Coordinates of C-alpha atoms and ligand atoms in Angstrom, one line a residue:
M43 CA 38.1 53.2 -22.3
D44 CA 40.2 50.6 -24.1
F45 CA 37.2 48.3 -24.8
P46 CA 36.0 46.6 -26.9
I47 CA 38.7 44.7 -28.7
I48 CA 36.6 41.8 -29.9
H49 CA 34.0 43.7 -31.9
K50 CA 36.6 45.9 -33.6
N51 CA 38.1 42.9 -35.4
L52 CA 34.8 41.5 -36.2
K53 CA 34.0 39.3 -39.1
K54 CA 30.2 38.9 -39.6
F55 CA 28.6 35.7 -40.7
S56 CA 25.4 36.1 -42.6
L57 CA 22.8 33.4 -42.9
T58 CA 19.5 34.7 -44.2
P59 CA 17.1 31.8 -44.6
N60 CA 13.9 33.8 -44.9
L61 CA 14.6 37.5 -44.4
T62 CA 11.3 38.9 -45.4
D63 CA 9.4 36.5 -43.3
Y64 CA 11.3 37.5 -40.2
H65 CA 11.4 41.2 -40.8
R66 CA 7.7 41.3 -41.6
C67 CA 7.0 39.5 -38.3
Y68 CA 9.5 41.6 -36.3
Q69 CA 8.2 44.9 -37.5
S70 CA 4.6 44.1 -36.8
F71 CA 5.3 42.5 -33.4
S72 CA 3.2 43.4 -30.5
W73 CA 2.5 41.7 -27.2
Q74 CA -1.2 42.0 -27.9
Q75 CA -0.7 40.0 -31.1
A76 CA 1.5 37.5 -29.4
R77 CA -1.1 37.0 -26.7
A78 CA -3.8 36.6 -29.2
N79 CA -1.8 33.7 -30.8
I80 CA -2.2 31.8 -27.5
K81 CA -5.5 30.0 -27.8
G82 CA -6.6 29.7 -24.3
Y83 CA -5.7 33.3 -23.5
G84 CA -8.5 35.4 -22.1
K85 CA -10.5 32.5 -20.6
G86 CA -7.7 30.5 -19.1
I87 CA -4.2 30.0 -20.3
N88 CA -2.3 26.8 -19.7
I89 CA 1.2 26.0 -20.9
A90 CA 0.5 22.3 -21.4
F91 CA -2.6 23.0 -23.5
E92 CA -0.7 25.3 -25.7
A93 CA 2.2 22.9 -26.0
V94 CA 0.4 19.7 -26.7
D95 CA -3.4 19.5 -26.7
R96 CA -3.9 22.4 -29.0
H97 CA -2.0 20.6 -31.8
V98 CA -4.3 17.6 -31.4
D99 CA -7.4 19.8 -31.5
E100 CA -6.0 21.4 -34.7
G101 CA -5.6 18.0 -36.4
N102 CA -1.9 17.5 -36.0
G103 CA -2.0 14.8 -33.3
E104 CA -0.3 12.2 -35.6
Q105 CA 2.9 14.3 -35.8
N106 CA 5.8 13.1 -33.7
A107 CA 6.2 15.3 -30.6
L108 CA 9.1 13.5 -29.0
I109 CA 11.7 11.0 -30.0
W110 CA 13.3 9.4 -27.0
L111 CA 16.8 7.9 -27.2
S112 CA 17.6 5.7 -24.2
K113 CA 21.1 5.2 -22.9
K114 CA 20.9 1.6 -24.0
G115 CA 20.1 2.4 -27.6
E116 CA 16.3 2.1 -27.5
R117 CA 14.3 4.6 -29.6
Q118 CA 10.7 5.4 -28.7
T119 CA 8.5 7.8 -30.6
Y120 CA 5.5 9.8 -29.1
T121 CA 3.1 11.6 -31.2
Y122 CA 1.3 14.7 -30.0
T123 CA -1.7 12.5 -29.3
D124 CA 0.5 10.1 -27.3
L125 CA 1.9 12.9 -25.3
K126 CA -1.5 14.4 -24.6
M127 CA -2.8 11.0 -23.3
L128 CA 0.4 10.3 -21.3
S129 CA 0.2 13.7 -19.6
N130 CA -3.5 13.3 -19.0
R131 CA -2.8 10.0 -17.3
F132 CA -0.3 11.7 -15.0
A133 CA -2.8 14.6 -14.3
N134 CA -5.4 12.0 -13.4
L135 CA -3.0 10.2 -11.1
L136 CA -2.2 13.4 -9.3
D137 CA -6.0 14.1 -9.1
Q138 CA -6.6 10.7 -7.5
L139 CA -3.9 11.4 -5.0
G140 CA -5.7 14.6 -3.9
T141 CA -3.2 17.0 -5.5
K142 CA -4.6 20.5 -5.5
P143 CA -3.8 23.5 -7.8
G144 CA -0.7 25.2 -6.4
D145 CA 0.8 22.0 -5.0
R146 CA 4.5 21.6 -5.7
V147 CA 5.6 18.6 -7.7
F148 CA 9.3 18.1 -7.8
S149 CA 11.2 15.7 -10.1
L150 CA 14.6 14.1 -9.6
A151 CA 14.7 12.2 -12.8
G152 CA 16.9 11.5 -15.8
R153 CA 15.7 12.6 -19.2
T154 CA 13.0 9.9 -19.6
P155 CA 9.4 10.1 -21.1
Q156 CA 8.0 9.9 -17.5
L157 CA 9.7 13.2 -16.7
Y158 CA 8.1 14.9 -19.7
A159 CA 4.7 13.5 -18.9
A160 CA 5.1 14.6 -15.3
I161 CA 5.9 18.2 -16.2
L162 CA 3.0 18.5 -18.6
G163 CA 0.6 16.6 -16.4
T164 CA 1.4 18.8 -13.4
L165 CA 0.8 21.9 -15.5
K166 CA -2.6 20.5 -16.6
I167 CA -3.8 20.1 -13.1
G168 CA -2.6 23.6 -12.1
G169 CA 0.3 22.4 -10.0
V170 CA 3.8 24.0 -9.8
F171 CA 6.6 21.9 -11.3
C172 CA 10.1 22.1 -10.1
P173 CA 12.6 19.9 -12.0
L174 CA 15.8 19.1 -10.2
F175 CA 19.0 18.0 -11.9
S176 CA 19.4 14.3 -11.4
A177 CA 23.2 14.5 -10.8
F178 CA 22.7 16.6 -7.6
G179 CA 23.7 15.0 -4.4
P180 CA 21.4 14.5 -1.4
E181 CA 22.1 17.9 0.2
P182 CA 21.2 20.2 -2.7
I183 CA 18.1 18.1 -3.3
Q184 CA 17.0 18.3 0.3
S185 CA 17.6 22.0 0.5
R186 CA 15.7 22.8 -2.7
M187 CA 12.8 20.6 -1.8
T188 CA 12.6 22.2 1.6
I189 CA 12.8 25.8 0.3
G190 CA 10.1 24.8 -2.3
D191 CA 7.8 23.1 0.2
A192 CA 7.6 20.0 -2.0
N193 CA 4.3 18.0 -1.9
I194 CA 5.1 15.3 -4.5
L195 CA 8.3 13.9 -5.7
V196 CA 8.7 12.0 -9.0
S197 CA 11.9 10.0 -9.3
S198 CA 13.4 6.6 -10.3
L199 CA 13.7 3.9 -7.7
K200 CA 17.5 4.1 -8.0
L201 CA 17.8 7.9 -7.6
Y202 CA 15.3 7.8 -4.7
K203 CA 17.1 5.1 -2.8
K204 CA 20.5 6.7 -3.2
K205 CA 19.6 10.4 -2.6
V206 CA 16.3 10.8 -0.9
A207 CA 15.1 7.8 1.2
A208 CA 17.5 8.6 4.1
W209 CA 16.1 12.1 4.8
R210 CA 12.6 11.8 3.4
D211 CA 10.9 11.8 6.8
Q212 CA 12.4 15.2 7.6
L213 CA 10.4 16.9 4.9
N214 CA 6.9 17.4 6.5
T215 CA 5.3 18.8 3.4
L216 CA 6.1 15.7 1.2
Q217 CA 2.9 13.7 0.8
H218 CA 3.7 11.2 -2.0
V219 CA 6.7 9.8 -3.8
L220 CA 6.1 8.4 -7.3
L221 CA 8.8 6.1 -8.6
Y222 CA 9.4 4.8 -12.1
D223 CA 11.6 1.9 -13.2
C224 CA 10.7 0.0 -10.0
K225 CA 10.4 -3.4 -11.7
G226 CA 8.2 -4.8 -8.9
Q227 CA 10.5 -3.4 -6.1
C228 CA 8.6 -0.3 -5.2
P229 CA 9.0 0.5 -1.4
D230 CA 5.7 0.5 0.6
D231 CA 5.8 4.2 1.3
C232 CA 6.1 5.0 -2.5
I233 CA 3.8 4.7 -5.5
D234 CA 4.8 2.6 -8.5
L235 CA 4.5 5.3 -11.2
D236 CA 4.7 3.1 -14.3
S237 CA 1.9 0.7 -13.2
Q238 CA -0.3 3.5 -11.9
L239 CA 0.1 5.4 -15.2
S240 CA -0.9 2.4 -17.2
L241 CA -4.1 2.2 -15.1
A242 CA -5.0 5.9 -15.2
N243 CA -7.6 7.4 -17.5
D244 CA -6.2 9.1 -20.5
Q245 CA -8.9 11.7 -20.7
F246 CA -8.5 14.9 -18.6
T247 CA -10.1 18.3 -18.6
I248 CA -7.3 20.8 -18.2
C249 CA -7.8 23.2 -15.2
E250 CA -8.6 26.7 -16.0
T251 CA -5.4 28.2 -14.9
S252 CA -5.0 32.0 -15.4
A253 CA -2.2 34.0 -16.8
E254 CA -0.8 34.6 -13.3
T255 CA -1.2 31.1 -12.0
P256 CA 2.3 29.8 -10.9
A257 CA 3.5 27.1 -13.2
L258 CA 7.2 26.5 -12.7
L259 CA 9.8 26.9 -10.0
H260 CA 13.4 27.0 -11.2
F261 CA 16.5 27.3 -9.2
T262 CA 19.4 29.4 -10.6
S263 CA 22.7 27.8 -11.3
G264 CA 24.4 29.1 -8.2
T265 CA 27.4 30.5 -10.1
T266 CA 27.6 33.6 -8.0
G267 CA 26.3 32.3 -4.7
K268 CA 23.4 30.5 -3.1
P269 CA 20.9 29.4 -5.8
K270 CA 17.6 31.3 -5.9
G271 CA 14.2 29.8 -6.6
A272 CA 12.5 31.8 -9.4
V273 CA 8.8 31.4 -9.9
H274 CA 7.2 31.6 -13.3
V275 CA 3.6 31.7 -14.3
H276 CA 1.4 30.3 -17.1
E277 CA 1.5 33.5 -19.1
A278 CA 5.2 32.8 -19.8
V279 CA 4.1 30.6 -22.7
V280 CA 3.4 33.7 -24.7
H281 CA 7.1 34.5 -24.7
H282 CA 8.2 30.9 -25.0
K283 CA 6.2 30.5 -28.2
H284 CA 7.2 33.5 -30.1
S285 CA 10.9 33.6 -28.9
G286 CA 11.3 30.0 -30.3
F287 CA 10.5 31.4 -33.7
Y288 CA 12.7 34.5 -33.6
A289 CA 15.7 33.2 -31.7
L290 CA 15.7 29.5 -32.6
D291 CA 14.1 29.5 -36.0
L292 CA 11.6 26.9 -35.0
H293 CA 9.0 26.0 -37.6
P294 CA 6.3 23.3 -37.5
G295 CA 7.7 20.0 -38.5
D296 CA 11.3 20.8 -37.7
T297 CA 13.4 18.2 -35.8
Y298 CA 14.9 20.0 -32.9
W299 CA 17.4 19.0 -30.3
C300 CA 18.1 21.0 -27.1
T301 CA 20.8 19.3 -25.2
A302 CA 20.0 20.9 -21.9
D303 CA 18.5 19.0 -19.0
P304 CA 15.0 20.1 -17.8
G305 CA 16.7 20.5 -14.4
W306 CA 17.9 23.8 -15.7
V307 CA 15.6 26.4 -17.1
T308 CA 16.8 26.0 -20.7
G309 CA 15.8 22.4 -20.6
T310 CA 12.2 23.3 -19.7
S311 CA 11.6 26.6 -21.5
Y312 CA 13.4 25.5 -24.7
G313 CA 13.7 21.8 -24.2
I314 CA 9.9 21.3 -23.8
I315 CA 7.6 24.3 -23.9
S316 CA 8.8 26.5 -26.7
P317 CA 9.5 23.7 -29.2
L318 CA 6.2 21.9 -28.5
C319 CA 4.3 25.2 -28.8
N320 CA 6.0 25.7 -32.2
R321 CA 5.0 22.1 -33.2
V322 CA 8.4 20.7 -33.8
T323 CA 9.6 17.2 -33.1
L324 CA 11.8 17.0 -30.0
I325 CA 14.8 14.8 -29.7
V326 CA 15.4 13.7 -26.1
D327 CA 18.6 12.0 -25.4
E328 CA 18.9 10.2 -22.0
A329 CA 22.6 9.8 -22.2
E330 CA 25.4 12.1 -21.1
F331 CA 27.7 14.1 -23.4
D332 CA 29.7 12.0 -25.8
P333 CA 30.9 13.6 -29.1
E334 CA 30.4 10.5 -31.2
R335 CA 27.0 9.8 -29.9
W336 CA 26.0 13.5 -30.5
Y337 CA 27.2 13.5 -34.1
Q338 CA 25.4 10.2 -34.6
I339 CA 22.2 11.6 -33.3
L340 CA 22.5 14.8 -35.4
Q341 CA 23.0 12.6 -38.5
R342 CA 20.5 9.8 -37.9
E343 CA 17.7 11.9 -36.6
K344 CA 18.3 14.5 -39.3
V345 CA 18.3 17.3 -36.7
N346 CA 17.5 20.7 -38.2
I347 CA 17.9 22.9 -35.2
W348 CA 20.4 22.3 -32.4
Y349 CA 20.5 24.3 -29.2
T350 CA 23.5 23.7 -26.9
A351 CA 25.9 25.3 -24.6
P352 CA 29.5 26.8 -24.9
T353 CA 31.0 24.1 -22.6
A354 CA 29.7 21.4 -25.0
I355 CA 30.9 23.3 -28.0
R356 CA 34.4 23.8 -26.6
M357 CA 34.6 20.1 -25.8
L358 CA 33.6 19.3 -29.4
M359 CA 36.3 21.7 -30.5
K360 CA 38.7 19.9 -28.3
V361 CA 37.9 16.5 -29.8
G362 CA 38.7 18.0 -33.3
E363 CA 37.3 18.1 -36.8
E364 CA 38.2 14.7 -38.2
L365 CA 35.3 13.1 -36.3
I366 CA 32.8 15.5 -37.8
Q367 CA 33.9 14.7 -41.3
Q368 CA 32.6 11.1 -40.8
Y369 CA 29.0 12.3 -40.5
D370 CA 26.5 13.7 -42.8
L371 CA 25.1 16.7 -40.9
S372 CA 23.6 18.4 -44.0
N373 CA 20.1 18.6 -42.3
L374 CA 21.4 21.1 -39.7
R375 CA 19.9 24.4 -40.5
F376 CA 20.3 26.5 -37.4
L377 CA 22.7 26.3 -34.5
A378 CA 22.3 28.2 -31.2
S379 CA 24.1 28.5 -27.9
V380 CA 23.3 29.8 -24.5
G381 CA 24.4 29.7 -20.9
E382 CA 27.9 31.3 -20.9
P383 CA 29.7 33.7 -23.1
L384 CA 30.4 32.0 -26.5
N385 CA 34.0 32.8 -27.5
P386 CA 34.2 34.2 -31.1
E387 CA 36.6 31.4 -31.8
A388 CA 33.8 28.9 -31.3
V389 CA 31.6 30.7 -33.8
T390 CA 34.4 30.8 -36.4
W391 CA 35.0 27.1 -35.8
S392 CA 31.4 26.2 -36.3
Q393 CA 31.2 28.2 -39.5
R394 CA 34.2 26.2 -40.8
V395 CA 33.2 22.7 -39.7
F396 CA 29.4 22.9 -40.0
G397 CA 29.2 25.6 -42.6
K398 CA 27.0 27.5 -40.1
P399 CA 27.7 29.7 -37.2
F400 CA 26.5 29.2 -33.7
H401 CA 23.9 31.9 -32.8
D402 CA 24.6 33.0 -29.3
N403 CA 21.7 34.1 -27.2
W404 CA 21.4 35.5 -23.7
W405 CA 18.9 35.1 -20.9
Q406 CA 18.6 34.0 -17.3
T407 CA 16.6 31.7 -15.1
E408 CA 14.8 34.9 -13.9
T409 CA 13.9 36.1 -17.4
G410 CA 12.3 32.7 -18.2
G411 CA 13.0 33.0 -21.9
I412 CA 15.5 34.4 -24.4
M413 CA 16.0 38.1 -24.2
L414 CA 18.9 38.8 -26.6
A415 CA 19.8 36.8 -29.7
N416 CA 21.7 36.6 -32.9
F417 CA 18.6 36.2 -35.1
A418 CA 18.4 33.7 -37.9
A419 CA 17.7 36.6 -40.3
E420 CA 20.5 39.0 -39.2
P421 CA 24.2 38.7 -39.5
V422 CA 25.9 36.8 -36.6
K423 CA 28.5 38.8 -34.8
P424 CA 30.9 36.3 -33.2
G425 CA 31.4 37.2 -29.5
S426 CA 28.1 39.1 -29.3
M427 CA 24.9 38.0 -27.5
G428 CA 22.8 39.6 -30.2
Q429 CA 19.9 42.0 -30.2
P430 CA 16.8 42.3 -28.0
L431 CA 13.9 40.1 -29.1
P432 CA 10.7 41.8 -30.3
G433 CA 8.9 43.1 -27.2
I434 CA 12.0 43.2 -25.1
Q435 CA 13.6 46.5 -24.2
A436 CA 17.2 46.1 -23.1
G437 CA 19.6 48.9 -22.0
I438 CA 22.9 49.6 -20.3
V439 CA 22.7 51.3 -16.9
R440 CA 24.9 52.4 -14.0
V441 CA 24.0 52.4 -10.4
D442 CA 26.1 54.6 -8.2
E443 CA 27.0 54.0 -4.5
Q444 CA 23.9 55.9 -3.4
G445 CA 21.8 53.6 -5.5
Q446 CA 21.1 56.2 -8.1
L447 CA 20.5 54.8 -11.6
T448 CA 21.6 56.4 -14.8
E449 CA 21.0 55.1 -18.3
V450 CA 24.2 54.8 -20.4
N451 CA 23.4 56.2 -23.8
Q452 CA 26.9 56.1 -25.3
Q453 CA 27.5 53.1 -27.6
G454 CA 30.4 51.0 -26.5
E455 CA 30.2 52.2 -22.9
I456 CA 30.1 49.4 -20.3
G457 CA 27.5 49.2 -17.7
E458 CA 25.0 46.7 -16.2
L459 CA 22.7 45.0 -18.6
A460 CA 19.1 45.9 -17.7
L461 CA 15.7 45.1 -19.0
K462 CA 12.3 46.9 -18.8
P463 CA 10.0 44.5 -16.9
G464 CA 6.7 43.5 -18.3
W465 CA 7.4 40.6 -20.7
P466 CA 5.3 37.5 -19.9
S467 CA 8.0 35.0 -18.9
M468 CA 9.5 37.3 -16.3
F469 CA 9.9 35.7 -12.9
R470 CA 7.3 36.8 -10.3
E471 CA 9.4 36.2 -7.2
Y472 CA 12.3 34.5 -5.6
L473 CA 10.6 32.0 -3.4
H474 CA 10.8 33.1 0.3
E475 CA 13.4 35.8 -0.6
A476 CA 11.4 39.0 -1.0
E477 CA 14.4 41.3 -0.2
R478 CA 16.6 39.6 -2.8
Y479 CA 13.8 40.0 -5.4
K480 CA 13.4 43.7 -4.5
N481 CA 17.1 44.3 -5.0
C482 CA 16.9 43.2 -8.6
F483 CA 14.9 46.3 -9.5
N484 CA 15.9 50.0 -9.6
S485 CA 13.8 52.8 -11.1
D486 CA 11.8 51.0 -13.8
W487 CA 14.6 48.6 -14.7
Y488 CA 15.3 45.0 -13.9
L489 CA 19.1 44.6 -13.2
S490 CA 20.7 41.5 -14.6
G491 CA 23.9 41.5 -12.6
D492 CA 25.8 41.1 -15.9
L493 CA 28.0 43.8 -17.5
A494 CA 27.7 44.5 -21.2
Y495 CA 27.8 47.2 -23.8
E496 CA 25.8 48.0 -26.9
D497 CA 27.3 48.6 -30.3
H498 CA 26.2 50.9 -33.1
D499 CA 24.1 48.2 -34.7
G500 CA 22.2 47.5 -31.5
Y501 CA 24.0 44.3 -30.7
F502 CA 24.9 43.6 -27.0
W503 CA 28.3 42.3 -25.9
F504 CA 29.0 40.5 -22.7
V505 CA 31.8 41.7 -20.5
G506 CA 31.4 39.6 -17.4
R507 CA 29.3 39.3 -14.3
S508 CA 29.4 42.5 -12.3
K509 CA 31.1 40.7 -9.5
D510 CA 33.8 39.4 -11.8
L511 CA 34.8 42.7 -13.3
I512 CA 38.5 43.4 -12.7
K513 CA 39.8 46.9 -12.0
S514 CA 43.5 47.0 -12.7
A515 CA 45.7 50.1 -12.9
G516 CA 42.8 52.2 -14.0
H517 CA 41.5 49.7 -16.6
L518 CA 38.2 47.9 -16.4
I519 CA 38.9 44.4 -17.6
G520 CA 36.1 41.9 -18.4
P521 CA 37.1 38.3 -17.9
F522 CA 35.3 37.2 -21.1
E523 CA 37.6 39.3 -23.4
V524 CA 40.7 37.9 -21.8
E525 CA 39.4 34.3 -21.9
S526 CA 38.4 34.6 -25.5
V527 CA 41.9 35.6 -26.5
L528 CA 43.4 32.7 -24.6
V529 CA 41.0 30.3 -26.2
E530 CA 42.1 31.5 -29.6
H531 CA 45.5 29.9 -28.9
Q532 CA 45.7 26.4 -30.5
A533 CA 46.7 24.7 -27.2
V534 CA 43.8 26.1 -25.1
A535 CA 40.5 24.3 -24.6
E536 CA 39.0 26.7 -22.0
A537 CA 40.0 29.5 -19.8
G538 CA 38.8 31.2 -16.6
V539 CA 40.0 34.6 -15.7
I540 CA 39.9 36.4 -12.3
G541 CA 41.3 39.5 -10.6
I542 CA 43.1 39.3 -7.3
P543 CA 44.1 42.2 -5.0
D544 CA 47.4 43.9 -5.7
D545 CA 48.9 46.8 -3.7
V546 CA 50.1 48.7 -6.7
A547 CA 47.5 48.0 -9.4
G548 CA 44.4 47.5 -7.2
E549 CA 43.8 44.2 -8.9
I550 CA 45.8 42.0 -11.3
V551 CA 44.6 39.5 -13.8
I552 CA 45.2 35.8 -13.3
A553 CA 44.2 33.2 -15.8
Y554 CA 43.5 29.5 -15.5
V555 CA 43.5 27.4 -18.6
A556 CA 42.8 23.8 -19.5
L557 CA 44.7 22.4 -22.5
K558 CA 43.5 20.4 -25.6
P559 CA 44.7 16.8 -25.8
G560 CA 48.3 16.5 -27.1
Y561 CA 49.6 19.6 -25.4
E562 CA 51.9 19.4 -22.4
A563 CA 51.8 21.8 -19.5
N564 CA 55.3 23.4 -19.3
E565 CA 57.1 26.7 -18.9
E566 CA 57.6 27.1 -22.6
L567 CA 53.9 26.8 -23.3
I568 CA 53.1 29.3 -20.5
T569 CA 55.6 31.8 -22.0
A570 CA 54.0 31.3 -25.4
L571 CA 50.5 31.9 -24.0
M572 CA 51.7 35.0 -22.2
A573 CA 53.2 36.3 -25.4
H574 CA 50.0 35.6 -27.3
A575 CA 47.8 37.3 -24.7
R576 CA 50.1 40.4 -24.5
K577 CA 50.2 40.7 -28.3
K578 CA 46.4 40.6 -28.5
L579 CA 45.4 42.5 -25.4
G580 CA 48.3 44.7 -24.5
S581 CA 50.3 44.3 -21.3
A582 CA 47.8 46.3 -19.2
V583 CA 45.0 43.8 -19.8
A584 CA 46.9 40.5 -20.4
P585 CA 47.1 38.1 -17.4
R586 CA 50.0 38.6 -15.0
A587 CA 50.1 34.8 -14.4
I588 CA 48.7 31.8 -16.2
H589 CA 48.1 28.5 -14.4
I590 CA 47.4 25.3 -16.2
K591 CA 44.8 23.0 -14.7
D592 CA 43.3 19.7 -15.9
N593 CA 39.8 21.1 -15.6
L594 CA 38.2 24.3 -14.4
P595 CA 35.6 24.2 -11.7
K596 CA 32.1 24.4 -13.2
T597 CA 28.5 24.4 -12.1
R598 CA 26.6 21.3 -13.0
S599 CA 25.0 23.5 -15.7
G600 CA 28.4 24.0 -17.3
K601 CA 29.4 27.5 -16.1
I602 CA 32.9 28.3 -15.0
M603 CA 32.9 29.2 -11.3
R604 CA 35.2 32.2 -11.3
R605 CA 34.3 33.0 -7.7
L606 CA 35.7 29.6 -6.7
L607 CA 38.9 30.1 -8.6
K608 CA 39.3 33.3 -6.7
A609 CA 38.4 31.9 -3.3
R610 CA 40.9 29.2 -3.8
E611 CA 43.6 31.5 -5.1
L612 CA 43.1 33.7 -2.0
G613 CA 42.6 30.9 0.5
L614 CA 39.1 32.1 1.3
P615 CA 36.0 30.0 2.2
E616 CA 34.5 28.4 -0.9
G617 CA 30.9 29.6 -0.2
D618 CA 27.9 27.7 -1.5
I619 CA 29.2 24.9 -3.8
S620 CA 26.0 22.9 -4.0
T621 CA 26.0 23.1 -7.8
L622 CA 29.7 22.5 -8.2
E623 CA 30.6 19.6 -10.5
S624 CA 33.7 17.9 -9.1
D625 CA 36.8 19.4 -10.6
E626 CA 38.4 16.0 -10.7
H627 CA 35.9 14.6 -13.1
P628 CA 36.4 15.2 -16.8
P629 CA 34.0 18.1 -17.4
H630 CA 32.1 16.4 -20.1
Q631 CA 29.7 14.6 -17.8
N632 CA 27.0 17.3 -17.9
A633 CA 28.0 19.3 -20.8
G634 CA 25.2 21.2 -22.3
D635 CA 23.0 21.0 -19.2
E636 CA 22.2 24.6 -19.2
V637 CA 21.2 27.8 -18.7
Ligands
ATP82 P1 23.3 32.4 -10.0 O1 22.3 33.5 -10.4 O2 22.7 31.5 -9.0 O3 24.6 33.0 -9.6 P2 23.5 31.9 -12.8 O4 23.4 33.4 -13.0 O5 24.7 31.3 -13.5 O6 23.6 31.5 -11.3 P3 21.5 31.1 -14.6 O7 20.2 31.9 -14.5 O8 21.4 29.7 -15.0 O9 22.2 31.2 -13.3 O10 22.4 31.8 -15.7 C1 22.2 33.1 -16.2 C2 23.5 33.7 -16.4 O11 24.3 33.0 -17.3 C3 23.5 35.1 -17.0 O12 23.2 36.1 -16.0 C4 24.9 35.2 -17.6 O13 25.8 35.6 -16.6 C5 25.2 33.8 -18.1 N1 24.8 33.7 -19.5 C6 23.8 33.1 -20.1 N2 23.8 33.2 -21.4 C7 24.9 33.9 -21.7 C8 25.5 34.3 -22.9 N3 25.0 34.1 -24.1 N4 26.6 35.1 -22.8 C9 27.2 35.4 -21.7 N5 26.7 35.0 -20.5 C10 25.6 34.2 -20.5
MG83 MG1 22.2 34.7 -12.0

């Protein structure tokens, strides 16, 4: 097979901050040990206890847990003690309202302190929290709250009036709506969250949730079809905690910024739980993506660790390097990326402009936490997703038409990326979709739906989603490889590649590209891009046609929707587009809101 081009031309970046520390921990890792590091484990495990209260009990309550930067330029700091008391207040409020363990609390909120208090407070009382992305329209909100049997909604007055009030009565399960930022205008059928929080008691005894108590409900991004509701349990915290150390280099006292919104699993697992468990100081920025603001935050807050998404990185690349040179980003120690394949070009760029590579890592809403990563202590391979985390067994498998699974033991051979179930943050079900859940498993493997291969060093390389793989004239073509080559061209900001049916070749490769500022869409440029792609990929793999677009269709979590490019190209129905961000908008509105 004529794969893999990327890793043959590889240049490794090595950044080895504390090799012995990592290797010692890696080699001695066991789930038993990781579980033992969770304080409540054995007599009742609770994510919020581990994330917040534990640090107060251990004498670290005065450390800043969260620094909140408002859209308007306000800056508020919350110590671990503050966060403990604020979440206690929220838990007491839920208690007064008669909330029972297992009740579902949804949020439709911007990144405000109330949201963080609500998540932690709900976990303390044994409720299940489901954060929704605030930019959703009324329909996706209603369908998710209906699927999830929502009992409580936390929102702002503005978002509620605009997106929920009109259909609220149709949702029978919904008992209470708690609204912040009401400024005295709270509707009669809602509760003024801010005033009730200030009245609530700040002492609360955390419920004795067990390892298997449901804690979080997260909907997938909807990139490949209708979003699924993945249920996670309190035991997930075991993986959240230790993966933060291995994959993100989190150490107590670090200042850490995860740009993802809690409406996506990254914004909860690694925007709240993992960093707090590792006692870092979280930066929470309420505002949307803006390159200048982002560099200002990195500089002013002296961010050490920055976790973001390929869409955001590509947009920063698009803006250019001059802007970066105006800032002192010397406190940055570790950079990581997730959510989509990270083109090697982006890693090379980051090494040049920040002096450090982005460390790509891979996981899914279903896995609840990072599964593969370019570790801090190992060389970064640009274009690779990295190696399995300690305790995670990953493999490449093939499933034939009869449903027979075989393991691929040949390095470099493409197959479906699969994982051996059993890690703590693994989802326990797709809510109300038992069949879909069952279909994720075969033999003793969990099937990810992504295609990949493993190299001789044990690094895994993303090829594409199984559904996006292109079969052209006997070649198997992964969209990511073609996209990465196109993005190498100086004019290209991002690329989406699909296969469309062809009588002769079976399928042919079509590419869509968005340009960097200053480049004009014309025939000459298309010819140059074609030549570049042919030179790098060969004519069998290079796109047969390249279309230039202002923007590519993306999910609100920043993923290119190739299925939509294909449906549009073929004039087919668009399918579920509840998570589509309008193509007409400049894509930067929600950049980094991932996985
Ligand atoms: P849906 O399952 O509803 O179609 P989705 O798979 O995009 O949506 P998520 O769980 O948010 O929903 O995203 C997980 C997927 O994102 C992975 O299966 C993979 O395809 C992609 N992904 C995440 N990280 C990476 C990465 N580092 N490299 C390549 N792909 C990645
Ligand atoms: Mg998925």
